[in-house]
JSON list of C-alpha atoms in Angstrom, two decimals:
[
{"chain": "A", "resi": 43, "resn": "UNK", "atom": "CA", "xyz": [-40.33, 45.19, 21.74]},
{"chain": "A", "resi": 44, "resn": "UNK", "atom": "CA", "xyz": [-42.75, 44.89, 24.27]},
{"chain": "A", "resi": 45, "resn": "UNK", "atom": "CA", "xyz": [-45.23, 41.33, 24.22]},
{"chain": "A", "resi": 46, "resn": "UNK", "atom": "CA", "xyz": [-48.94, 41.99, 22.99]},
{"chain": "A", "resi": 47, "resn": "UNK", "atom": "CA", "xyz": [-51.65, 41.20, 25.77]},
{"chain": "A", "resi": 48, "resn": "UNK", "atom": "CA", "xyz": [-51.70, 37.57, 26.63]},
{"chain": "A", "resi": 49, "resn": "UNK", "atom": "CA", "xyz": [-47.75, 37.85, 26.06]},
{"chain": "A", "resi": 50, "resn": "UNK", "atom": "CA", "xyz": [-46.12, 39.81, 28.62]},
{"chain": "A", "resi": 51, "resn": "UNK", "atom": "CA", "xyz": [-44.13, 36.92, 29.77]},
{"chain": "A", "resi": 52, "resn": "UNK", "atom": "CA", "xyz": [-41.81, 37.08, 26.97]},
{"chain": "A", "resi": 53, "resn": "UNK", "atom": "CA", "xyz": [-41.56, 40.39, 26.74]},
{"chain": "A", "resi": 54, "resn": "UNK", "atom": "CA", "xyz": [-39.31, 42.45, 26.63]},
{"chain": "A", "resi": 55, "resn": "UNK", "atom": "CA", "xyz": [-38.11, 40.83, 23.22]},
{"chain": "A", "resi": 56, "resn": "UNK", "atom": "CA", "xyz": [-35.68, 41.26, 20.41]},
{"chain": "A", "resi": 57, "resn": "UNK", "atom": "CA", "xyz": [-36.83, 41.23, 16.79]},
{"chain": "A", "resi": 58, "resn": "UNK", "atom": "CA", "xyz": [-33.91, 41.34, 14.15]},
{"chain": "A", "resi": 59, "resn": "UNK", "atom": "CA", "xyz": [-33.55, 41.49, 10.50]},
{"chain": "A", "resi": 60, "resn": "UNK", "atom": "CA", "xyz": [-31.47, 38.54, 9.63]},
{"chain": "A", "resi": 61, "resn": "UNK", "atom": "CA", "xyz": [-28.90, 37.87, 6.57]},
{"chain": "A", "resi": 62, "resn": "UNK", "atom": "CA", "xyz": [-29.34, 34.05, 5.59]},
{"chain": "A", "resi": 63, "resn": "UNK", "atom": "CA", "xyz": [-26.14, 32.63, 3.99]},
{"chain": "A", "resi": 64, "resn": "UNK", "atom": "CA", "xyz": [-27.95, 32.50, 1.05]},
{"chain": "A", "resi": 65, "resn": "UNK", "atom": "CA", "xyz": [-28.45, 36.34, 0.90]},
{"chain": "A", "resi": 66, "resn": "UNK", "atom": "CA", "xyz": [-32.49, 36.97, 1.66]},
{"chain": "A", "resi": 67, "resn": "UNK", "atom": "CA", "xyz": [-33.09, 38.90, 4.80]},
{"chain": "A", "resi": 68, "resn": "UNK", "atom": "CA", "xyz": [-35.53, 37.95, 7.44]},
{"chain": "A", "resi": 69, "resn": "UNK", "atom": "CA", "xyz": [-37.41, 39.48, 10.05]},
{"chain": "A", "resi": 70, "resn": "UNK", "atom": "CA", "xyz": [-37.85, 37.30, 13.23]},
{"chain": "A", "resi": 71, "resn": "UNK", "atom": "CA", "xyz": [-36.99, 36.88, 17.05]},
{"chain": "A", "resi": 72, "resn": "UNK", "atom": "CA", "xyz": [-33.78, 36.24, 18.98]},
{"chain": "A", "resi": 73, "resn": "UNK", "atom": "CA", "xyz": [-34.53, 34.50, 21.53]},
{"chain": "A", "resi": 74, "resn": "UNK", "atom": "CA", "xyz": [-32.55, 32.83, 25.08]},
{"chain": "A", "resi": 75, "resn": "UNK", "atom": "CA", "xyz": [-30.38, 36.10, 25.65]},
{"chain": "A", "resi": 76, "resn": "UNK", "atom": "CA", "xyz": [-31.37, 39.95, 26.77]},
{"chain": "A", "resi": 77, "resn": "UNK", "atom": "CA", "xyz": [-32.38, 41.99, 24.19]},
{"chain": "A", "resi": 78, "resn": "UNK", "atom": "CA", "xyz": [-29.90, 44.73, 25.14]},
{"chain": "A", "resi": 79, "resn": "UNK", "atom": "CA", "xyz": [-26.52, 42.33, 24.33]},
{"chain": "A", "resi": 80, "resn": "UNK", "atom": "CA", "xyz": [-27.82, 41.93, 20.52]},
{"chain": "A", "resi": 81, "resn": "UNK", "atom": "CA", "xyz": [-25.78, 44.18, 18.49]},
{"chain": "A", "resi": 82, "resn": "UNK", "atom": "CA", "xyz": [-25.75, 44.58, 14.31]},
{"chain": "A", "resi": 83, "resn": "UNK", "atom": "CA", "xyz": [-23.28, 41.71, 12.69]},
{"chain": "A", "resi": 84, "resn": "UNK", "atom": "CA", "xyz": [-23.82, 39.09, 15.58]},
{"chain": "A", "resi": 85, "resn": "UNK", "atom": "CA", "xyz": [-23.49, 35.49, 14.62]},
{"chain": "A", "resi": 86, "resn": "UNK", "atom": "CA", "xyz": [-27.05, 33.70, 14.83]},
{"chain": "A", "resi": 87, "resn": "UNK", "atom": "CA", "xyz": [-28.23, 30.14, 14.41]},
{"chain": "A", "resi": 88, "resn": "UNK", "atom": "CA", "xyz": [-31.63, 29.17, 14.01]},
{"chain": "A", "resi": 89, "resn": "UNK", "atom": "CA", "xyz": [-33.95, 27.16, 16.07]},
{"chain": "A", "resi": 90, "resn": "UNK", "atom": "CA", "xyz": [-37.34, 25.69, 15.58]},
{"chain": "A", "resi": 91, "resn": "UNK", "atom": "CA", "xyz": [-40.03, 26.83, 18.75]},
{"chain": "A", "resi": 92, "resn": "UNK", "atom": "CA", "xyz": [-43.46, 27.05, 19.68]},
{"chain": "A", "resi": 93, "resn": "UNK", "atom": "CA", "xyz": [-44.88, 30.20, 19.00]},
{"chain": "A", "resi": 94, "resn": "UNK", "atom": "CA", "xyz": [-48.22, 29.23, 20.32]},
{"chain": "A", "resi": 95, "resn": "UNK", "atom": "CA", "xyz": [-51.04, 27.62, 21.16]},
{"chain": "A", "resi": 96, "resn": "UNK", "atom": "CA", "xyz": [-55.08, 27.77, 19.74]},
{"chain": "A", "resi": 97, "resn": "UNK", "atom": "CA", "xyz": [-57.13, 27.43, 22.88]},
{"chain": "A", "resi": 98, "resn": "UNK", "atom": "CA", "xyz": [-60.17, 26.35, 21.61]},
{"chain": "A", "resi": 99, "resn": "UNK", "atom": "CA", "xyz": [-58.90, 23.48, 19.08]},
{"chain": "A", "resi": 100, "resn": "UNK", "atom": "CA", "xyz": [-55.64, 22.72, 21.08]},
{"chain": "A", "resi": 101, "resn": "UNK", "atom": "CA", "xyz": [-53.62, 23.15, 18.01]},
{"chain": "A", "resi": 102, "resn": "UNK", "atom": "CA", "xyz": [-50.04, 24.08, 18.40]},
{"chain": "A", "resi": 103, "resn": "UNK", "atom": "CA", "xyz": [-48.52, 26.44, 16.25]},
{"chain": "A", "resi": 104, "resn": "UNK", "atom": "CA", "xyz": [-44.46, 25.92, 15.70]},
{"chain": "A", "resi": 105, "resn": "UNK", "atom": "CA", "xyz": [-41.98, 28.40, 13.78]},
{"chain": "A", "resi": 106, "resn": "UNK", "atom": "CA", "xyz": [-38.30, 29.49, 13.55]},
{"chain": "A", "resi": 107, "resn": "UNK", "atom": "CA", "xyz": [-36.82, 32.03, 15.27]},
{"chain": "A", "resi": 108, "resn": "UNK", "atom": "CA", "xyz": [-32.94, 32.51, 16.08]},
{"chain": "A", "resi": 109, "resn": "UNK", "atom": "CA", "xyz": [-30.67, 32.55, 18.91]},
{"chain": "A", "resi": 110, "resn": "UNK", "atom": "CA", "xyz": [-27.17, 33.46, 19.20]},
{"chain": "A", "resi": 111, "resn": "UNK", "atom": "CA", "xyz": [-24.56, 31.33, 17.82]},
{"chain": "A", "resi": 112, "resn": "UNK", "atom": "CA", "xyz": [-22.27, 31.92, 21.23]},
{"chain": "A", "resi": 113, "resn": "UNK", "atom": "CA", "xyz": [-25.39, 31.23, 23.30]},
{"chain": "A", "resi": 114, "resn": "UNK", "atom": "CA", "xyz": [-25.80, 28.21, 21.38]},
{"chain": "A", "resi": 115, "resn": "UNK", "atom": "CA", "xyz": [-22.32, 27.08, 21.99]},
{"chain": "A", "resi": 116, "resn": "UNK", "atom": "CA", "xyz": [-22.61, 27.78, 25.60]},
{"chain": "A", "resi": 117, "resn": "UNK", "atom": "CA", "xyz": [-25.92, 25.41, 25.42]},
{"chain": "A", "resi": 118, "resn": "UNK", "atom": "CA", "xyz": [-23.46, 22.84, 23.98]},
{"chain": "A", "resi": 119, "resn": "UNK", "atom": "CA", "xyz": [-20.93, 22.56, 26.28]},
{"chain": "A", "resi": 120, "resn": "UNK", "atom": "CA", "xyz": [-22.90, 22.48, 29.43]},
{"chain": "A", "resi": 121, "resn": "UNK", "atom": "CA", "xyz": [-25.09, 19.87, 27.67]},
{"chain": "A", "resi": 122, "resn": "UNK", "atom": "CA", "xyz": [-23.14, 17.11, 26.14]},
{"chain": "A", "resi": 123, "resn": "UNK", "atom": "CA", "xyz": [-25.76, 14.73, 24.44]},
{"chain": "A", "resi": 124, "resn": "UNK", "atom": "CA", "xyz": [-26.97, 17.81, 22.20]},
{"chain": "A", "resi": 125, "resn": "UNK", "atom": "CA", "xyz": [-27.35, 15.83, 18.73]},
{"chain": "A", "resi": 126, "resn": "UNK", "atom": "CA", "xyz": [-25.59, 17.25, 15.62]},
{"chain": "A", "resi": 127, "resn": "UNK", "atom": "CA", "xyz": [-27.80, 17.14, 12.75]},
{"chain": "A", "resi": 128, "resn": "UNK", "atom": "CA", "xyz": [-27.73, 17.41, 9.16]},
{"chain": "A", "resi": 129, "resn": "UNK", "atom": "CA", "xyz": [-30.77, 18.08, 6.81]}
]
């Protein structure tokens, strides 16, 4: 997809529909890799970003979006003191 005006420096982007574990599907971005690498059955993770920002009150607006679980792993191993989490 291409960005909307005040975007274009994300674009070009990726937008996926995502199987959770849980079975519901989602709609959302995949994000930290080209678009044209993201093929149908990939293994994704998801990640919690800023989406964006209101100008006039300052208020940041935060969501999830995904990123590849080998990109991920790549993140991991060139950065050591990545935390693993449990919720």
């Amino acid at each position: 997809h291409q960005a909307q005006t005040g975007y274009e420096m994300f674009g070009p982007y990726c937008i996926a529909i995502i199987e959770l574990e849980e079975g519901p599907r989602v709609t959302s971005q995949v994000v930290d890799c080209e678009p044209e690498i993201v093929k149908p059955g990939m293994k994704v993770k998801s990640v919690f970003r800023k989406l964006g920002e209101d100008s006039e009150s300052g208020i940041l607006h935060y969501g999830t979006k995904f990123i590849l679980d080998e990109v991920l792993e790549t993140e991991r191993d060139e950065n050591d003191d990545m935390a693993d989490v449990e919720l």
